[in-house]
XYZ file of C-alpha atoms in Angstrom:
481
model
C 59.039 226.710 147.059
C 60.019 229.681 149.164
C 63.554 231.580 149.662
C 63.820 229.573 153.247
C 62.972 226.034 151.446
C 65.776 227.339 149.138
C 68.268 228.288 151.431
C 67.836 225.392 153.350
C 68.376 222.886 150.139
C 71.148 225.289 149.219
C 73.091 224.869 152.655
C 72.071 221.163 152.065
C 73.732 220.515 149.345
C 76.842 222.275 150.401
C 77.202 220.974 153.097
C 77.115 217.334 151.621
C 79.651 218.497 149.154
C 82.378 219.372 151.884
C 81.201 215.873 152.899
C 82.439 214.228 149.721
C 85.336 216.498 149.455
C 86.840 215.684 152.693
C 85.640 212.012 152.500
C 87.882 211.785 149.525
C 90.785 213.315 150.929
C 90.708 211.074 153.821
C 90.685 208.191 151.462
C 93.721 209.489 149.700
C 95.336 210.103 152.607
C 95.086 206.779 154.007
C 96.018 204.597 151.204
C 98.422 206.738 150.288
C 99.554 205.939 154.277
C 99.378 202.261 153.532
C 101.582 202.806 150.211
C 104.300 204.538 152.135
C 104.207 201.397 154.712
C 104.265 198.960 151.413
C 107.311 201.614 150.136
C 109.339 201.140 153.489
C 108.476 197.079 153.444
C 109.947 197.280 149.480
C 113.363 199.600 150.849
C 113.569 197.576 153.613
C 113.417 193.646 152.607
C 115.579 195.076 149.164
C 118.545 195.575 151.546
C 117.951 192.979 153.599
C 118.531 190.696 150.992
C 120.964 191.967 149.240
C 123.458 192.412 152.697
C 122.381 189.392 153.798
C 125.414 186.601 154.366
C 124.769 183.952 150.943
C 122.839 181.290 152.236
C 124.061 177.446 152.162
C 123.217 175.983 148.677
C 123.536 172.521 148.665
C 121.665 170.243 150.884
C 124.786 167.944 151.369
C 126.313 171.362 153.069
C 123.310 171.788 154.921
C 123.485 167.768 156.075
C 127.164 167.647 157.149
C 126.803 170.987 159.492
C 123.451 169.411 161.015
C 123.734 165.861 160.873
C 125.222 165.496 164.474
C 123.730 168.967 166.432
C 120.265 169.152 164.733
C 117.391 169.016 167.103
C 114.869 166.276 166.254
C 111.633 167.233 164.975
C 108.036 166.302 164.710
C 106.224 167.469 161.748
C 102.508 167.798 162.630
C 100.274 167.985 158.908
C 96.302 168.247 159.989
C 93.942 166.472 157.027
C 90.798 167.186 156.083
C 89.148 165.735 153.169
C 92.609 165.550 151.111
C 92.175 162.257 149.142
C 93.154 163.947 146.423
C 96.412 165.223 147.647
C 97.538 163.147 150.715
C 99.653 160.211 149.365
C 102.134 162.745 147.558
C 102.224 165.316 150.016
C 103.097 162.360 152.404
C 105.876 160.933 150.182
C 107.159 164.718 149.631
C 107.137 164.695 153.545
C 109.150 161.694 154.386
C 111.939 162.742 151.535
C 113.218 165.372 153.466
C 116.643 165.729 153.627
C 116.577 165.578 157.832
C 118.338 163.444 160.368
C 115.850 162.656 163.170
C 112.436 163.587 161.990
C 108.496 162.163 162.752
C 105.704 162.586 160.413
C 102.189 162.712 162.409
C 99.152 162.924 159.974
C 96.464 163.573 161.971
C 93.356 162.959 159.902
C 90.134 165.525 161.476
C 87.599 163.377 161.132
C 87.967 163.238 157.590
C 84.338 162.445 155.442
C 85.895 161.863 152.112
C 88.532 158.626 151.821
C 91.737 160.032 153.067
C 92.194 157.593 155.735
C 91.466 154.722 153.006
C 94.310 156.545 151.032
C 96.853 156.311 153.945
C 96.156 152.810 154.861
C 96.125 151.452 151.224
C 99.858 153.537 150.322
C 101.269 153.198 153.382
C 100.342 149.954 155.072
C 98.897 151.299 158.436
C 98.789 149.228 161.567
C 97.540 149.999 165.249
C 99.878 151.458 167.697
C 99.928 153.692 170.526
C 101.942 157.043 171.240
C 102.600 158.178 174.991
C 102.311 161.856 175.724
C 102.771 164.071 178.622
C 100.036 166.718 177.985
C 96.421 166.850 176.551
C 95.830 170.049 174.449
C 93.199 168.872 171.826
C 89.391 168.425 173.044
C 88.144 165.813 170.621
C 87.794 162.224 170.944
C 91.476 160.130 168.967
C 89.685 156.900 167.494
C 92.812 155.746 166.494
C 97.142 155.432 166.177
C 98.664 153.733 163.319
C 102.069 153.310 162.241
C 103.309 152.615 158.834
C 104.983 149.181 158.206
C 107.123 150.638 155.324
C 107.946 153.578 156.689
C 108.794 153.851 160.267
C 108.955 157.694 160.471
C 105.256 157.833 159.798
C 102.106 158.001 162.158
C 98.568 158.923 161.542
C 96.390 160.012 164.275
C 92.491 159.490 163.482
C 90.844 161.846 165.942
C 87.272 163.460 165.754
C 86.784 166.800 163.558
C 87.392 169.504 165.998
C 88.771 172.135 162.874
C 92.633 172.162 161.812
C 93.536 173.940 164.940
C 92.099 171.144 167.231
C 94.433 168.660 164.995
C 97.740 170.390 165.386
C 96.535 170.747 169.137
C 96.112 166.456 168.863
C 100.204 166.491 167.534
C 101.245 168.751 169.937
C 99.755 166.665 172.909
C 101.456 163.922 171.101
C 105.216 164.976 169.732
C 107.887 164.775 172.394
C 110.307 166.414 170.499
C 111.683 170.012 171.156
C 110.950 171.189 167.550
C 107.275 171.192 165.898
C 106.773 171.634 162.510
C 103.259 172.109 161.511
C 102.150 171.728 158.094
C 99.050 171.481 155.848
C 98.458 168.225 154.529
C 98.000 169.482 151.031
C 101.729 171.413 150.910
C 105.160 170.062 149.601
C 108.308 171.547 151.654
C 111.159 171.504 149.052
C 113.931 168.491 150.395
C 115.876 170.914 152.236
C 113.594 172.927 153.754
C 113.256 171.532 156.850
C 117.485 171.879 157.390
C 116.642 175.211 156.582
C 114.421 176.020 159.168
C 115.929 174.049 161.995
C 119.650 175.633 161.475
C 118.942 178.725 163.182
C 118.043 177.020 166.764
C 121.123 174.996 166.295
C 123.060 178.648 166.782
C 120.544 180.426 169.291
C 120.947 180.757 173.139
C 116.884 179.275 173.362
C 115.380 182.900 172.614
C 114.303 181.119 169.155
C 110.452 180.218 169.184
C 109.491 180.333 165.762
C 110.579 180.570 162.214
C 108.769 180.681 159.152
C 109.140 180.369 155.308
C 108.347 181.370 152.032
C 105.080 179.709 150.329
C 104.852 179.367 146.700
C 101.941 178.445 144.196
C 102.148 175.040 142.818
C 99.141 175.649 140.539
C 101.459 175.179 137.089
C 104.232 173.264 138.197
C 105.087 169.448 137.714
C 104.610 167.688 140.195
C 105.509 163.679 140.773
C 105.091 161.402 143.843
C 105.795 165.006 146.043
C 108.130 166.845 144.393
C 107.890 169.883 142.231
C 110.164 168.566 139.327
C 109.567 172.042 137.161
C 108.732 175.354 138.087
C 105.801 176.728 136.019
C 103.374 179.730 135.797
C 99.765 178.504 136.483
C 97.222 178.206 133.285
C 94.230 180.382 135.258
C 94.529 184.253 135.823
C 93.270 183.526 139.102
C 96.025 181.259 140.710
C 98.811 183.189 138.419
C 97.318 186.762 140.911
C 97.764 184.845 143.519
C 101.740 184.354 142.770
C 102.448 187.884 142.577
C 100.118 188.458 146.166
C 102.224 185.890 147.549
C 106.159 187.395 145.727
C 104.846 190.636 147.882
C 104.073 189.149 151.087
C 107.028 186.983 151.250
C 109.637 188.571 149.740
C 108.893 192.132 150.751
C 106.073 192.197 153.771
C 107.798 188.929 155.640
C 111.141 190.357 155.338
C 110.428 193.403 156.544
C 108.479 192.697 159.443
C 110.921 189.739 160.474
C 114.153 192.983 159.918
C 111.871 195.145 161.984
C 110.778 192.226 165.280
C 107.421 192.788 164.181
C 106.334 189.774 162.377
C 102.796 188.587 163.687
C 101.998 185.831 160.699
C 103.970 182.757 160.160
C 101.693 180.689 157.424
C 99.773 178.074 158.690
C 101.209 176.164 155.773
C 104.675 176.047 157.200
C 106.583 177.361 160.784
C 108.819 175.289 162.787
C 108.432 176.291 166.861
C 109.686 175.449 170.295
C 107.017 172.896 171.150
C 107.525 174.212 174.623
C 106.441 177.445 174.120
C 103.748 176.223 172.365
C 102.557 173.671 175.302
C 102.799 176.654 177.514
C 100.545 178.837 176.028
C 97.803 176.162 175.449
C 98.755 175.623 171.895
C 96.206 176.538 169.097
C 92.732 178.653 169.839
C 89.854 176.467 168.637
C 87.297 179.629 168.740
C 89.111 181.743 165.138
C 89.090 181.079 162.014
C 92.702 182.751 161.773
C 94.587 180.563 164.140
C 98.150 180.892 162.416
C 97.682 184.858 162.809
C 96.418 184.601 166.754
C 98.848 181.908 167.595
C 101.899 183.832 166.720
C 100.355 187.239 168.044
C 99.895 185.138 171.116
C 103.311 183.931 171.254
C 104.782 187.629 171.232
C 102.167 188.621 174.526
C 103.147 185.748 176.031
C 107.176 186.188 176.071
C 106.231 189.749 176.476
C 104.525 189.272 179.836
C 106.944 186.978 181.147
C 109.069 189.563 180.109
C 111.750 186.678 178.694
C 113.982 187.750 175.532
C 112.522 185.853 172.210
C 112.920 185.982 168.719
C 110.138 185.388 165.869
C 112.109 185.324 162.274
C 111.292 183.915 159.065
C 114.193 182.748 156.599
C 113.208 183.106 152.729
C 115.299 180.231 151.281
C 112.910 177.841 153.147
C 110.298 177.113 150.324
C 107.142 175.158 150.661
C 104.842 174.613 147.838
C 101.013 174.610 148.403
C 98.116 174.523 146.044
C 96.367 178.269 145.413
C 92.317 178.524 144.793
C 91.363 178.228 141.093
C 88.068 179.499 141.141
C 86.608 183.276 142.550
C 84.217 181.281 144.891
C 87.413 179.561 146.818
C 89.216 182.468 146.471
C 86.307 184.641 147.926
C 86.012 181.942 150.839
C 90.233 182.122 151.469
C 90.286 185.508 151.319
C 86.865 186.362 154.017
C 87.804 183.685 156.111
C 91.552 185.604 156.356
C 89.972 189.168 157.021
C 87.737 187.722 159.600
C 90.134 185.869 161.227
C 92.631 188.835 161.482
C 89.697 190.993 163.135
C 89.226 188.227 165.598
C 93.108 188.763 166.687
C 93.142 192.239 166.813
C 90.190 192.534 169.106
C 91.033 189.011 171.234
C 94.414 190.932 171.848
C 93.382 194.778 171.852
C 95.256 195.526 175.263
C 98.572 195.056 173.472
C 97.525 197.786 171.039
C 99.558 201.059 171.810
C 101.079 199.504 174.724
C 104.742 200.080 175.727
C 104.782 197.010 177.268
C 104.651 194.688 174.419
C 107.447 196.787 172.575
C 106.698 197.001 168.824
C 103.978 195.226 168.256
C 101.779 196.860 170.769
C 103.546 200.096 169.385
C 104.188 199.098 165.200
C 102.845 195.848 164.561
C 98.988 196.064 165.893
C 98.648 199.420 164.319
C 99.665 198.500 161.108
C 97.640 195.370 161.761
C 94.296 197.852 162.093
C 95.428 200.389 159.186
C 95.642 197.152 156.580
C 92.416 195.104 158.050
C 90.032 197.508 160.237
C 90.219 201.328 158.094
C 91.672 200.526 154.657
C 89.452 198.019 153.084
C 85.495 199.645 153.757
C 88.134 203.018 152.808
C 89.614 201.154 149.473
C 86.302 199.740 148.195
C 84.384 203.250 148.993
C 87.203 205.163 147.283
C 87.035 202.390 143.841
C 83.440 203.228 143.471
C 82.739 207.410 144.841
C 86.025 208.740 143.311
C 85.592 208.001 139.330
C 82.000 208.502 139.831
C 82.106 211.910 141.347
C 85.380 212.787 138.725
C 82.448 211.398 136.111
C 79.806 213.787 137.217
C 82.537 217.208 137.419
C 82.265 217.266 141.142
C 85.682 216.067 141.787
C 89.095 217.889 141.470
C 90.835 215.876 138.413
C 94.132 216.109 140.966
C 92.325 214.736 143.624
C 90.871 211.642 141.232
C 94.398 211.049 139.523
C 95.880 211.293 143.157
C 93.868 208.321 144.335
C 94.441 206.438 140.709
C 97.943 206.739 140.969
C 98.236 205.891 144.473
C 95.925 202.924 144.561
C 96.549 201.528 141.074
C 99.966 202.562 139.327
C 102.090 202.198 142.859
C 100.393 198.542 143.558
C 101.749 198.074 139.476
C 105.265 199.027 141.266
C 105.161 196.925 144.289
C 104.270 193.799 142.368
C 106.830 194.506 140.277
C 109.170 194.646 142.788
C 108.359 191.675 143.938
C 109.108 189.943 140.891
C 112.426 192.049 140.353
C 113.298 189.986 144.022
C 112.216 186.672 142.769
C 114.421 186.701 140.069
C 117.733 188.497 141.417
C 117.185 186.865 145.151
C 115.401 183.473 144.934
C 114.920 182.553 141.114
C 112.409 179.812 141.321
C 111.097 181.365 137.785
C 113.329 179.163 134.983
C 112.330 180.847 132.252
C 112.278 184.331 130.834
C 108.710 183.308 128.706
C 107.582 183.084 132.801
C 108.751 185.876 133.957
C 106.697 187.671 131.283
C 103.700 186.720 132.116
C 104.059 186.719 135.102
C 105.145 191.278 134.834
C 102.074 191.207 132.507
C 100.153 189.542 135.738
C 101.494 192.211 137.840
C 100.073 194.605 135.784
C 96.379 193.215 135.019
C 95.777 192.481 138.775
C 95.741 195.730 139.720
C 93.153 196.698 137.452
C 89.848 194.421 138.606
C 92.147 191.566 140.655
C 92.780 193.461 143.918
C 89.542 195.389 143.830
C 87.664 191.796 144.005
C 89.692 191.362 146.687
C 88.954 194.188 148.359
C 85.021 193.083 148.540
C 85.922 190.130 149.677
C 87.594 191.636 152.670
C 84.516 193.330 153.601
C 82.482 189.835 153.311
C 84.621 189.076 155.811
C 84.423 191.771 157.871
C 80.502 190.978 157.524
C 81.130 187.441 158.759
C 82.858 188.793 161.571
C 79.956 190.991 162.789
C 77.405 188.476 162.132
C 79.514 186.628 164.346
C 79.618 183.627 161.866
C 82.623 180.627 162.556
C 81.790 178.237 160.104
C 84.651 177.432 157.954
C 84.348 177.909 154.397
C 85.479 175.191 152.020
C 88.452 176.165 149.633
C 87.990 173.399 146.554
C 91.241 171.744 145.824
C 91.673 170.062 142.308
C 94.756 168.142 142.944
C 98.350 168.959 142.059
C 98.323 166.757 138.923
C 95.033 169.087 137.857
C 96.691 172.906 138.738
């Protein structure tokens, strides 16, 4: 080999060193970037609760200050294959503590025996429902009423995917407030009060309110109701508790504190069915519709240049059943990551646009940092750093910088979390709970979130590949979590 040839591999090799080098200190710097957003999120929600007026506690206050304003509502619960599930999440449905309220099941063309299920508990006959507007592009086979329970319809449509069955409600409900609902979630008796007290006290800028959605993996659960609180048996659903502590009580808050909340969970919002009708109601071609629908909402109002509000109260709790196994989780958490890339590039002329205030300026961004640049970043970062500290050709600063930003912080916020849940909303009864569930805080950051983190890039593949199946999330039943 001559001096040249040497040189040459020479200049090579540093030159693919200043690679790494930099490569690493633009991973650092950008989860470390997404940390400080997750630090202001923590600051921010922690003083928004704590100044926040004390919210009603009893549902017989709730009643009395509602019972003669309180806007009627239609609940609209798609089902899909929920045999398992759909005769107490009905029951928990038509308990609610709520003066004038529908219940519309709207079964998707279900291939399992959910309709058998409804007609069998709740004595089904054939009626029909008038409606002013068409939104849904399947085929309704049929309308049924229940004989025991007047409150209750079920619409049995064609499958056209869950957003095509909310669409089949909305076309449906004549009432000024939607609720929409999966099939397989309990809202606590009061939560619907909850949700519909702040448009009894808004001048119509209201369009849409979410809540806070808790694991019921754990808990005891009879004919609808969670009678006890518990921490779920698997590792898997208890990781998904803390995920959910953050994003409620520390992302949710936040963003609603800051007018930049773009996700109300598609497992429980109440809206202005107007605003809904006039935007076209749910997209049929994402797999994210709760994230695009609500992104869609802000353009909207934004372009008719009308004052709105988008807030989400934490006291309204709804209870839904969390993956137990990595392949559901995997399929959740792809389908979630793809979906969010689909409404970021379906609505890329808000992004950095003065014109839709701050979500084209805040909200998008922060929307492209978390789902676009951190996770190829994150998973890159898990597997070059501690190999390249392994090898010597790696600062140890620079490896313990990205440790401690990526693993002890995440420690902190989900401890935070928890801290909230027990000051703030104390659905946690017992202190053997909230052990395990600071020991789950811990653990997940150390395997948990780095799964996750792959996962997000299967997504991201799905995306490219252009794939829109929808992945199946197994359900085992309240009585089984």
């Amino acid at each position: 080999m001559n001096d040249e040839t040497v040189g040459a591999l020479a200049q090579f090799s540093g030159l693919g060193s200043s690679f790494v080098l930099l490569l690493t200190i633009v991973i650092t710097i950008v989860v470390g970037l997404q940390n400080g957003i997750y630090l202001l999120q923590l600051v921010t929600s922690s003083f928004t609760l704590w100044r926040r007026p004390a919210a009603t506690k009893t549902s017989l206050d709730l009643w009395t200050r509602q019972v003669d304003y309180s806007y009627p509502v239609t609940i609209l619960a798609p089902a899909y294959n929920e045999e398992l599930t759909i005769a107490d999440s009905v029951r928990s449905l038509l308990a609610l503590n709520y003066p004038d309220f529908r219940l519309f099941i709207i079964n998707d063309g279900s291939k399992d025996d959910t309709m058998a299920v409804l007609h069998r508990e709740f004595a089904l006959e054939v009626t029909t429902i008038d409606t002013d507007v068409v939104l849904h592009t399947t085929r309704t086979v049929a309308m049924y009423r229940s004989q025991t329970n007047r409150r209750l319809y079920v619409i049995d449509k064609e499958n056209g995917r869950k957003a095509d069955a909310i669409n089949c409600g909305l076309s449906y409900a004549q009432t000024p407030l939607v609720c929409v609902i999966d099939a397989d979630s309990m809202i606590e008796p009061d939560g619907l009060l909850r949700a519909a007290e702040p448009f009894m006290t808004d001048d119509g800028a209201l369009v849409a309110v979410g809540g806070a959605i808790r694991i019921a993996n754990g808990c005891q659960v009879r004919s609808g109701q969670v009678l006890t609180v518990g921490v779920p048996r698997g590792w898997i659903p208890r990781f998904q508790t803390i995920e959910y502590l953050r994003a409620f009580l520390i992302s949710r808050i936040a963003s609603s504190n800051w007018s930049t909340l773009t996700l109300i969970s598609g497992a429980f919002g109440v809206f202005r069915r107007s605003t809904l009708v006039e935007i076209g109601g749910y997209r049929h071609d994402t797999v994210g519709e709760d994230l695009e629908v609500i992104t869609r909402l802000h353009r909207h109002c934004r372009e008719q240049k009308r004052d709105y509000r988008i807030t989400f109260v934490p006291e309204i709790v709804c209870w839904t059943e969390a993956p137990a196994t990595i392949g559901g989780l995997r399929n959740q958490r792809a389908r979630w990551q793809q979906g969010a890339l689909e409404t970021i590039i379906r609505h890329r002329a808000m992004i950095g646009s003065p014109r839709y205030g701050r979500i084209g300026l805040v909200a998008l961004p922060m929307m492209i940092l978390e789902d676009v640049i951190c996770p190829p970043l994150e998973v890159l970062g898990y597997a070059l750093i501690p190999t390249l500290f392994a090898l010597g050709l790696l600062a140890p600063q620079v490896a313990l910088s990205f440790l401690a930003l990526s693993v002890l912080f995440g420690i902190f916020l989900s401890l935070g979390a928890l801290i909230h849940e027990e000051l703030q909303v104390r659905r946690t009864p017992s202190a053997k709970g909230l052990a395990i569930l600071a020991m789950t805080a811990i653990i997940e950051n150390l395997g948990y979130r780095q799964m996750n983190s792959a996962f997000r890039l299967m997504g991201m593949w799905r995306h490219l590949r252009r794939r829109t199946g929808w992945a199946a999330v197994p359900r085992a039943g309240f009585q089984a979590s």
